[in-house]
Coordinates of C-alpha atoms in Angstrom, one line a residue:
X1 CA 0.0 0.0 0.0
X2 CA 1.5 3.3 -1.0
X3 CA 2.2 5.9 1.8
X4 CA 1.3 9.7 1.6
X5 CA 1.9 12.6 3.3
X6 CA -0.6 15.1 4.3
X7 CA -1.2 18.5 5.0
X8 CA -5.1 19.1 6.1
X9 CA -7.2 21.4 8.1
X10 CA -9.7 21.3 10.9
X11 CA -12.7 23.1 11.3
X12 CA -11.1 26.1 13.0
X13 CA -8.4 25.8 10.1
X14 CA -5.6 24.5 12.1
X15 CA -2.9 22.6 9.8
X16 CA -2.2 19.1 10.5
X17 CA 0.0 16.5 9.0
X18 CA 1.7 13.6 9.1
X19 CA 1.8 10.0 6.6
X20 CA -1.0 7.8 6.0
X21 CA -1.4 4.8 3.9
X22 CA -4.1 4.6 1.2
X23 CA -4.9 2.9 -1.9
X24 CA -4.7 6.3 -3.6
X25 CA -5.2 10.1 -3.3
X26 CA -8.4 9.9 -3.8
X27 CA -9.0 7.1 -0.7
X28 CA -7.2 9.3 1.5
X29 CA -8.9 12.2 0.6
X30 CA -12.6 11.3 0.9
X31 CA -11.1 9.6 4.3
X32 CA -10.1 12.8 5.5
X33 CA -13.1 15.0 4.5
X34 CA -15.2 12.0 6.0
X35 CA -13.7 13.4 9.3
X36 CA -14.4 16.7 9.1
X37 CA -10.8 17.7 7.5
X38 CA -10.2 19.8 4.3
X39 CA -7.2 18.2 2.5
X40 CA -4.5 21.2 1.9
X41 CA -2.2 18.6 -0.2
X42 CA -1.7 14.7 -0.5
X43 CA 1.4 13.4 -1.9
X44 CA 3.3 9.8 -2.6
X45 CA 6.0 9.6 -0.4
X46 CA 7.9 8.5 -4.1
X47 CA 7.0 11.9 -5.9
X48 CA 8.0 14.0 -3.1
X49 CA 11.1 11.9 -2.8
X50 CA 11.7 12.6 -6.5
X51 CA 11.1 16.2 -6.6
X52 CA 12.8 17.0 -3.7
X53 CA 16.0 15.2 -5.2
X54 CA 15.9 17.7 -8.2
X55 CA 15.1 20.5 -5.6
X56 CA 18.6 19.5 -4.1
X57 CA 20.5 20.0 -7.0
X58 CA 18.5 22.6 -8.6
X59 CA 15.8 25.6 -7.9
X60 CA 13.6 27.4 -10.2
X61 CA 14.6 30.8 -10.7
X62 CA 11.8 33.6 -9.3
X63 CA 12.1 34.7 -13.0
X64 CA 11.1 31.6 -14.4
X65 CA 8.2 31.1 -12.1
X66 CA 6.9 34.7 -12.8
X67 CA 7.2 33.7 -16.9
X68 CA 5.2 30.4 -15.9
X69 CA 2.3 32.6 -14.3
X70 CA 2.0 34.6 -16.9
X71 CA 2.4 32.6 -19.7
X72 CA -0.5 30.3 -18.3
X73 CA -2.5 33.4 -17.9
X74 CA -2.1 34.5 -21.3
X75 CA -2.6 31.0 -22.9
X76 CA -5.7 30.6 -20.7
X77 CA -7.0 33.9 -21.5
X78 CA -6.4 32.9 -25.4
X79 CA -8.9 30.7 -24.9
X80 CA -6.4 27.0 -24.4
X81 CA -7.3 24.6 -21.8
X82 CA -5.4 24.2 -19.3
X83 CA -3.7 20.8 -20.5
X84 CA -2.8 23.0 -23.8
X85 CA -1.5 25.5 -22.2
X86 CA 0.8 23.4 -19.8
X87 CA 2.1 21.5 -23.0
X88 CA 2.7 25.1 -24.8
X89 CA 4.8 26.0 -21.6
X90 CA 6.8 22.7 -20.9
X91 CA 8.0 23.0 -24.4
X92 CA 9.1 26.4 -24.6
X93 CA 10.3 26.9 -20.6
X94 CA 14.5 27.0 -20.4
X95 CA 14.5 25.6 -17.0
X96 CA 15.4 22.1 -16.9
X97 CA 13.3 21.7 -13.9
X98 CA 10.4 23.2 -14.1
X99 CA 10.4 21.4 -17.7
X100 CA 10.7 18.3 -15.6
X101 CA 7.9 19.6 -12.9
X102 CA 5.3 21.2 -16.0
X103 CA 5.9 17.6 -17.2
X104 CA 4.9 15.8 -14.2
X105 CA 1.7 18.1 -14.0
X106 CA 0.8 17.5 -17.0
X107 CA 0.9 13.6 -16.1
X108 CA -1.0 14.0 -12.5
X109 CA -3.8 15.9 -14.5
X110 CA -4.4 13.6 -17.0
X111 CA -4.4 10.8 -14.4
X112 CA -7.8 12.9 -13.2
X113 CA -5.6 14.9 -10.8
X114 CA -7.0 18.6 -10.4
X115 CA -4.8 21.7 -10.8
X116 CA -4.0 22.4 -7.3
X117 CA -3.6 19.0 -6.0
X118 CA -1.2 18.4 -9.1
X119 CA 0.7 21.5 -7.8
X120 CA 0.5 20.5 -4.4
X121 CA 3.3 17.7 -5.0
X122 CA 6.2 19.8 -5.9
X123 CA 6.0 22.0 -2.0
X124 CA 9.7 23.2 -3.0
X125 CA 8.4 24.9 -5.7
X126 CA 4.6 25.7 -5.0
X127 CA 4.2 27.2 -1.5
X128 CA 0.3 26.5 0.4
X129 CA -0.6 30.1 -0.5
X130 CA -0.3 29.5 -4.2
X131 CA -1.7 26.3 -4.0
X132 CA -4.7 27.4 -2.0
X133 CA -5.5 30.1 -4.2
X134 CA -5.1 27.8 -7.3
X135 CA -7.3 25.9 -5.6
X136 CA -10.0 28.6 -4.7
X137 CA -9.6 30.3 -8.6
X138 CA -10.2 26.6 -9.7
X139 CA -14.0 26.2 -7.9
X140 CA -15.3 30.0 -8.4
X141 CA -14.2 29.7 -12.2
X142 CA -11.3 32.5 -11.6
X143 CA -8.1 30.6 -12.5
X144 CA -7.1 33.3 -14.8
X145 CA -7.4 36.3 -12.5
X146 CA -6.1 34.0 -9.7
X147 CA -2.8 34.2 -11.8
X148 CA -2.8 37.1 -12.8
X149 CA -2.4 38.1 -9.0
X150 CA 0.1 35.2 -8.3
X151 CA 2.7 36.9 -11.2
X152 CA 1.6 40.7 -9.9
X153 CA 3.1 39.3 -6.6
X154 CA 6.1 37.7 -7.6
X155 CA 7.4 39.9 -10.3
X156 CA 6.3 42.7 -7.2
X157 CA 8.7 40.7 -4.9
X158 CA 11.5 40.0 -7.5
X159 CA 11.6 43.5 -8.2
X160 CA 12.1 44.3 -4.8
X161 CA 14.8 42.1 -4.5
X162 CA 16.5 43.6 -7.7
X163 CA 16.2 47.2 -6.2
X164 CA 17.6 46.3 -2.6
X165 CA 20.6 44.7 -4.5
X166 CA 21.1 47.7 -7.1
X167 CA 20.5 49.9 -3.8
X168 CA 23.4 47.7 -1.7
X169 CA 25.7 47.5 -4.8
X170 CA 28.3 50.4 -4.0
X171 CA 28.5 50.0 -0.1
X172 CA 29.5 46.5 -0.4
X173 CA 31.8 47.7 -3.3
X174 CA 33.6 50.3 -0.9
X175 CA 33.3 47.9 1.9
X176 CA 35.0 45.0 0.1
X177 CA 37.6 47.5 -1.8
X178 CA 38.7 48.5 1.7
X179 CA 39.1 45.0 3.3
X180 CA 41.1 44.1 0.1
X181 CA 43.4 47.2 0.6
X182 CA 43.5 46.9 4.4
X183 CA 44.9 43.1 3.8
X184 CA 47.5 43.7 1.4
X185 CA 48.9 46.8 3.8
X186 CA 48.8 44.2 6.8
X187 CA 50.3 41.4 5.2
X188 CA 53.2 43.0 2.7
X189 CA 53.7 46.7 3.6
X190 CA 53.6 46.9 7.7
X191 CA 56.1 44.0 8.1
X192 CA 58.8 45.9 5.6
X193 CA 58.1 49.4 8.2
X194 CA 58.8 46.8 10.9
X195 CA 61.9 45.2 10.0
X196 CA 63.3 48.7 9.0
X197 CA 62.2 50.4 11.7
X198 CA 64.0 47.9 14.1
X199 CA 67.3 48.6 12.7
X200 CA 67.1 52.1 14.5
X201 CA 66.5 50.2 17.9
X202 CA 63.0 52.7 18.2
X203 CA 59.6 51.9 19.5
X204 CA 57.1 51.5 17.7
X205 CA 53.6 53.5 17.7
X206 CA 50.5 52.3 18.7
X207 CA 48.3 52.3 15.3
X208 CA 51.4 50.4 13.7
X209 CA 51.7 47.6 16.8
X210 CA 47.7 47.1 16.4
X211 CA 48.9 45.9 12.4
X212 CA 51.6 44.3 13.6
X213 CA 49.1 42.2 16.0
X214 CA 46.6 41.8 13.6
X215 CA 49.3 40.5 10.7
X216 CA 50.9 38.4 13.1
X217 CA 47.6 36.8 14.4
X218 CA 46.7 35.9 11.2
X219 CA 49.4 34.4 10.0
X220 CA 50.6 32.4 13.0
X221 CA 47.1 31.5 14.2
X222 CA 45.2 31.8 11.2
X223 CA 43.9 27.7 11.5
X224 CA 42.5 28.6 15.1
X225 CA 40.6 31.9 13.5
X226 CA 39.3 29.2 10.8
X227 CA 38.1 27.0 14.0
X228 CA 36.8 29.1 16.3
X229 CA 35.1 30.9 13.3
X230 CA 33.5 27.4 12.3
X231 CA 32.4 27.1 15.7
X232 CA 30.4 30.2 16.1
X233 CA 28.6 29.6 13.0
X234 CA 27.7 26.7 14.0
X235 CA 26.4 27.9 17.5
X236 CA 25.1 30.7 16.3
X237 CA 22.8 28.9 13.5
X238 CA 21.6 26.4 16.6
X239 CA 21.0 29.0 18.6
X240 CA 18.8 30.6 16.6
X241 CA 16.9 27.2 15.9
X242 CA 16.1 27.4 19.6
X243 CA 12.5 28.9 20.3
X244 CA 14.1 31.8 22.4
X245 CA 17.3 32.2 19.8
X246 CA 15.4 33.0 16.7
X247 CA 12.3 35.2 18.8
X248 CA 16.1 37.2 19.8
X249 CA 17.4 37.3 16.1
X250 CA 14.1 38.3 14.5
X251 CA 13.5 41.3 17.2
X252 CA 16.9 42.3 16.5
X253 CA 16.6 42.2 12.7
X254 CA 13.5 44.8 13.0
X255 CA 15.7 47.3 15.2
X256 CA 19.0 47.4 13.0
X257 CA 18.7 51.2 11.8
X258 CA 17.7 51.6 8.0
X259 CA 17.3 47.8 7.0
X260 CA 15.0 47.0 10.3
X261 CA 12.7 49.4 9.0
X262 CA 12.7 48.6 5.6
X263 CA 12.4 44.7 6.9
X264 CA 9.3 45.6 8.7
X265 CA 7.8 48.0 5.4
X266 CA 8.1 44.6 3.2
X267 CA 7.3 42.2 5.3
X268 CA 3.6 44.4 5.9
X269 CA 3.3 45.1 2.0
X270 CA 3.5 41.2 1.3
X271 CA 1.4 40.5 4.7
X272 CA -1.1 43.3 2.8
X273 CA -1.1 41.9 -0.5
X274 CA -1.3 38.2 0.1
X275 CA -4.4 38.3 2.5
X276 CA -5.9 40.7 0.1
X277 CA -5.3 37.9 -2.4
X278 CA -6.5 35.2 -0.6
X279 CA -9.8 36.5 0.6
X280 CA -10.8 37.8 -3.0
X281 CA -10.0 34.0 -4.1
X282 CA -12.3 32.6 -1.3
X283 CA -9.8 31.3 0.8
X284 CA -11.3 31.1 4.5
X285 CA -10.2 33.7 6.7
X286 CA -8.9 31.3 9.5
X287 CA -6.8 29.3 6.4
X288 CA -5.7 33.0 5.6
X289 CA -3.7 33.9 8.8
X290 CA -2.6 30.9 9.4
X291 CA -0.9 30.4 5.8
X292 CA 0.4 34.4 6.4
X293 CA 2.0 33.5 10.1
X294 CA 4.4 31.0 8.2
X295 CA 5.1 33.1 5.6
X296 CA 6.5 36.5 7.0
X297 CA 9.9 34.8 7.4
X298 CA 10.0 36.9 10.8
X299 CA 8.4 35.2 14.0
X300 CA 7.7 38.4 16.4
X301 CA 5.6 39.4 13.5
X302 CA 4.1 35.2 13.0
X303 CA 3.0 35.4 16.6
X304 CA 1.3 39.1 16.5
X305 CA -0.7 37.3 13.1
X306 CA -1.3 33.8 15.5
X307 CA -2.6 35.8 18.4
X308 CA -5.4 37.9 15.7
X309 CA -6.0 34.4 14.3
X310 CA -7.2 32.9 18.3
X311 CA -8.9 36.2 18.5
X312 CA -10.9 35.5 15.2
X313 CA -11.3 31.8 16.3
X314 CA -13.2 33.0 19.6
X315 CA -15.8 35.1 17.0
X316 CA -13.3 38.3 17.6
X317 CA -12.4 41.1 15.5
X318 CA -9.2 41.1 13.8
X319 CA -8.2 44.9 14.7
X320 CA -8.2 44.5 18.2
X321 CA -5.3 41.9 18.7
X322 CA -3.7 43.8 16.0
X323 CA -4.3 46.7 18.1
X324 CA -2.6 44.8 21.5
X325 CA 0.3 43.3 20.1
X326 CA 2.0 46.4 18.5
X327 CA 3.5 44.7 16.3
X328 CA 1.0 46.4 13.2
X329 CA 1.2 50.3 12.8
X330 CA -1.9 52.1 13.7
X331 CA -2.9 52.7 10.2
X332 CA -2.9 48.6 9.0
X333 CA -5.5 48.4 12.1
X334 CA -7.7 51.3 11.3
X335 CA -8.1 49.7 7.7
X336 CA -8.7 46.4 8.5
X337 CA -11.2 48.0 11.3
X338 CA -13.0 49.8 9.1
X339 CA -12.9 46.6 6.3
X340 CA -14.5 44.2 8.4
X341 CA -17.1 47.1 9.2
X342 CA -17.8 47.7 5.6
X343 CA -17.0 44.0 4.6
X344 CA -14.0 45.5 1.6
X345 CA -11.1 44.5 3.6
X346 CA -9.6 42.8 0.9
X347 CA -9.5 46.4 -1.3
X348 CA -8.2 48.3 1.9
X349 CA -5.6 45.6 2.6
X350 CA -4.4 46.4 -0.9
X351 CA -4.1 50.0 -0.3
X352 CA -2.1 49.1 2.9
X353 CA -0.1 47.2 0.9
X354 CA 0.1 49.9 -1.9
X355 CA 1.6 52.3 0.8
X356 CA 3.9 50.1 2.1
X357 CA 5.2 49.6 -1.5
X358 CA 6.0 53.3 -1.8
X359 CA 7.5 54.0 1.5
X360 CA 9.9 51.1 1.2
X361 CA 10.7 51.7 -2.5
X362 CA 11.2 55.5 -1.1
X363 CA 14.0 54.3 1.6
X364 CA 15.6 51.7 -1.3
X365 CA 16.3 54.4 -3.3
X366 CA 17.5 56.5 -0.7
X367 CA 19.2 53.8 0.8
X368 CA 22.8 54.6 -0.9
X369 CA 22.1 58.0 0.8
X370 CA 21.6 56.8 4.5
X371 CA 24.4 54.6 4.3
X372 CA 26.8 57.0 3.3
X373 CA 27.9 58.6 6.4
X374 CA 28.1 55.2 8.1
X375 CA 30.3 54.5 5.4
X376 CA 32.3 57.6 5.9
X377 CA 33.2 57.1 9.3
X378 CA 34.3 53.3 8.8
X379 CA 36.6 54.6 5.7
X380 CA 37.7 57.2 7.2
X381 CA 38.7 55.2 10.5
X382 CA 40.3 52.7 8.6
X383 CA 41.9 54.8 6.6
X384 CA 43.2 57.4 9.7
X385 CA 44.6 53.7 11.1
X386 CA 46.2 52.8 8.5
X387 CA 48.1 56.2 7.6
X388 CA 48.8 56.6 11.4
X389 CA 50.4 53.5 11.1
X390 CA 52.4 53.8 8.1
X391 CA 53.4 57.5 8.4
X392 CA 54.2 57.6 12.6
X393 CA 56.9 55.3 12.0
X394 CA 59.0 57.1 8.9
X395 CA 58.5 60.7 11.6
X396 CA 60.4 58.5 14.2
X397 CA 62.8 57.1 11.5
X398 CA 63.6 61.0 10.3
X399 CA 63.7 61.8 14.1
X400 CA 66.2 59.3 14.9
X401 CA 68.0 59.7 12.0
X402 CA 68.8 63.3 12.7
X403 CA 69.6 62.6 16.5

């Protein structure tokens, strides 16, 4: 009998899931909604196996997922089925594996698969939130404009991406410009100062014996740097695996000056757009929060959107908790106070996201600016060190040359 693993819901949307054997996905589904559950996703132990294999060795590029969405859109739209429009796509897509992926779809659906539980068997490449929506876009008729969304949002969050890197380009330039001129000084042109500065029997100055520390730590001990480097990586990545570790990391990730900020901007816009997304597909609102807690990628933020989902859960608002936690600026809880007064919470949570969009793409492209005088004062520090430490030496040579 083959084995599957599930992902399903209770009836106050709780995800569940584990392994269960069936005959097929279709016995373990009908199981499942016999007991009250909604099934999220059901997949063969095999195909995950398989797909998760390629997923090692491979990943599809945003880009490529973006062109999937809107390719199927378009074919779609053009009037192809969906088993047309797949075909179109698996022969013209670059990507050896979402060829491979698009292939296997195609397979699950004509095996009487639907969409979303086809999609639903690649998790490494199809998150819940696009599958749910899939699936919600599937029963009202939608699937087109369910896309469209989809690719709005990841071309929205690739761009972001691309702008935060353009943004970051020249201070890691200086930065790495610097620690390549720094080295060279350290290792070649401070020991040559050294050994002729010791012919003249004087001491040293304190910029140039800081150099002289640093050159000889690396060279002599650079194999316990290495190590003890290894070894704080290491503890630091399990520390922050621990409950406590990663609610310190994240917390201290939203107050870093400039990029906490802009962190906390993005994280709302996508919060924003996704739940505006989701409840315009249909999704349940309990299924909504739940699916947004895991995706923030932050969990101070996870826990404020848990907390609103127990509230809503109890028959609560979803303002007030958001209200308590402090986690949401005042304006995200006046709109979605007013939307579940007015029952358009899904347009208002797209206006939230809308101004989220513009005040973080404001502080990307100002973000060259903030950095600067940061940048300044660790150049010019460096830089002060490093022509202390050069020129304080030849002054005592002269000096003692004279005397």
């Amino acid at each position: 009998m083959p084995v599957y693993r599930y992902r399903v819901r209770d009836k106050f949307g709780k995800l569940i899931t584990g392994t269960i054997g069936g005959d097929n996905r279709s016995a373990v589904a009908t199981h499942f909604e016999s007991m009250g559950y909604a099934p999220v996703s059901i997949t063969e132990e095999s195909a995950r196996e398989y797909t998760s294999l390629l997923a090692r060795f491979n990943k599809v590029r945003e880009d490529d997922m973006n062109l999937f969405n809107r390719q199927l859109v378009t074919l779609i739209r053009a009037g192809l089925p969906l088993m047309a429009g797949l075909s179109a796509i698996e022969k013209q897509t670059k990507s050896s594996l979402l060829k491979e992926i698009v292939r296997m779809l195609i397979k699950d659906i004509e095996g009487g698969m639907s969409f979303s539980d086809a999609l639903a068997r690649h998790p490494h490449v199809f998150d819940e939130m696009y599958i749910n929506a899939i699936r919600a876009g599937e029963l009202g008729g939608v699937l087109d404009e369910i896309l469209t969304r989809l690719a709005e949002l990841g071309e929205h969050e690739t761009n972001t991406k691309a702008k935060i890197k353009t943004a970051t380009r020249y201070p890691i330039i200086a930065i790495s410009a610097l620690g390549i001129g720094f080295s060279i000084l350290v290792t070649y042109v401070i020991p040559r100062f050294v050994t002729l500065f010791a012919r003249f029997q004087g001491e040293l100055p304190l910029p140039t014996k800081i150099l002289i520390w640093v050159n000889d730590a690396i060279r002599n001990y650079w194999y316990i740097i290495i190590i003890l480097g290894g070894i704080g990586i290491v503890v630091f990545k399990k520390f922050i695996r621990t409950k406590k570790g990663r609610r310190l990391w994240d917390n201290f990730k939203l107050k870093v000056p400039i990029f906490g900020p802009l962190m906390f901007m993005i994280i709302m816009s996508r919060f924003s757009r996704i739940m505006s997304i989701l409840i315009r597909s249909g999704v349940p609102i309990l299924g909504i929060l739940d699916m947004v807690s895991n995706a923030t990628g932050n969990v101070i933020i996870g826990d404020a959107i848990r907390d609103v989902m127990t509230n809503v859960n109890q028959g609560g608002s979803m303002a007030e908790p958001m209200q308590k936690s402090r986690v949401f600026s005042p304006m995200v809880v006046q709109m979605v106070a007013i939307g579940e007064e007015t029952g358009k919470i899904d347009d208002l949570l797209l206006r939230v996201s809308e101004y989220y969009d513009q005040q973080s793409d404001y502080v990307i492209q100002n973000l060259t600016t903030m950095i600067e005088p940061i940048l300044v004062v660790v150049i010019g520090g460096a830089v002060l060190l490093l022509a202390l430490a050069i020129f304080l030496p030849m002054w005592n040579m002269v000096r003692l040359f004279k005397t």
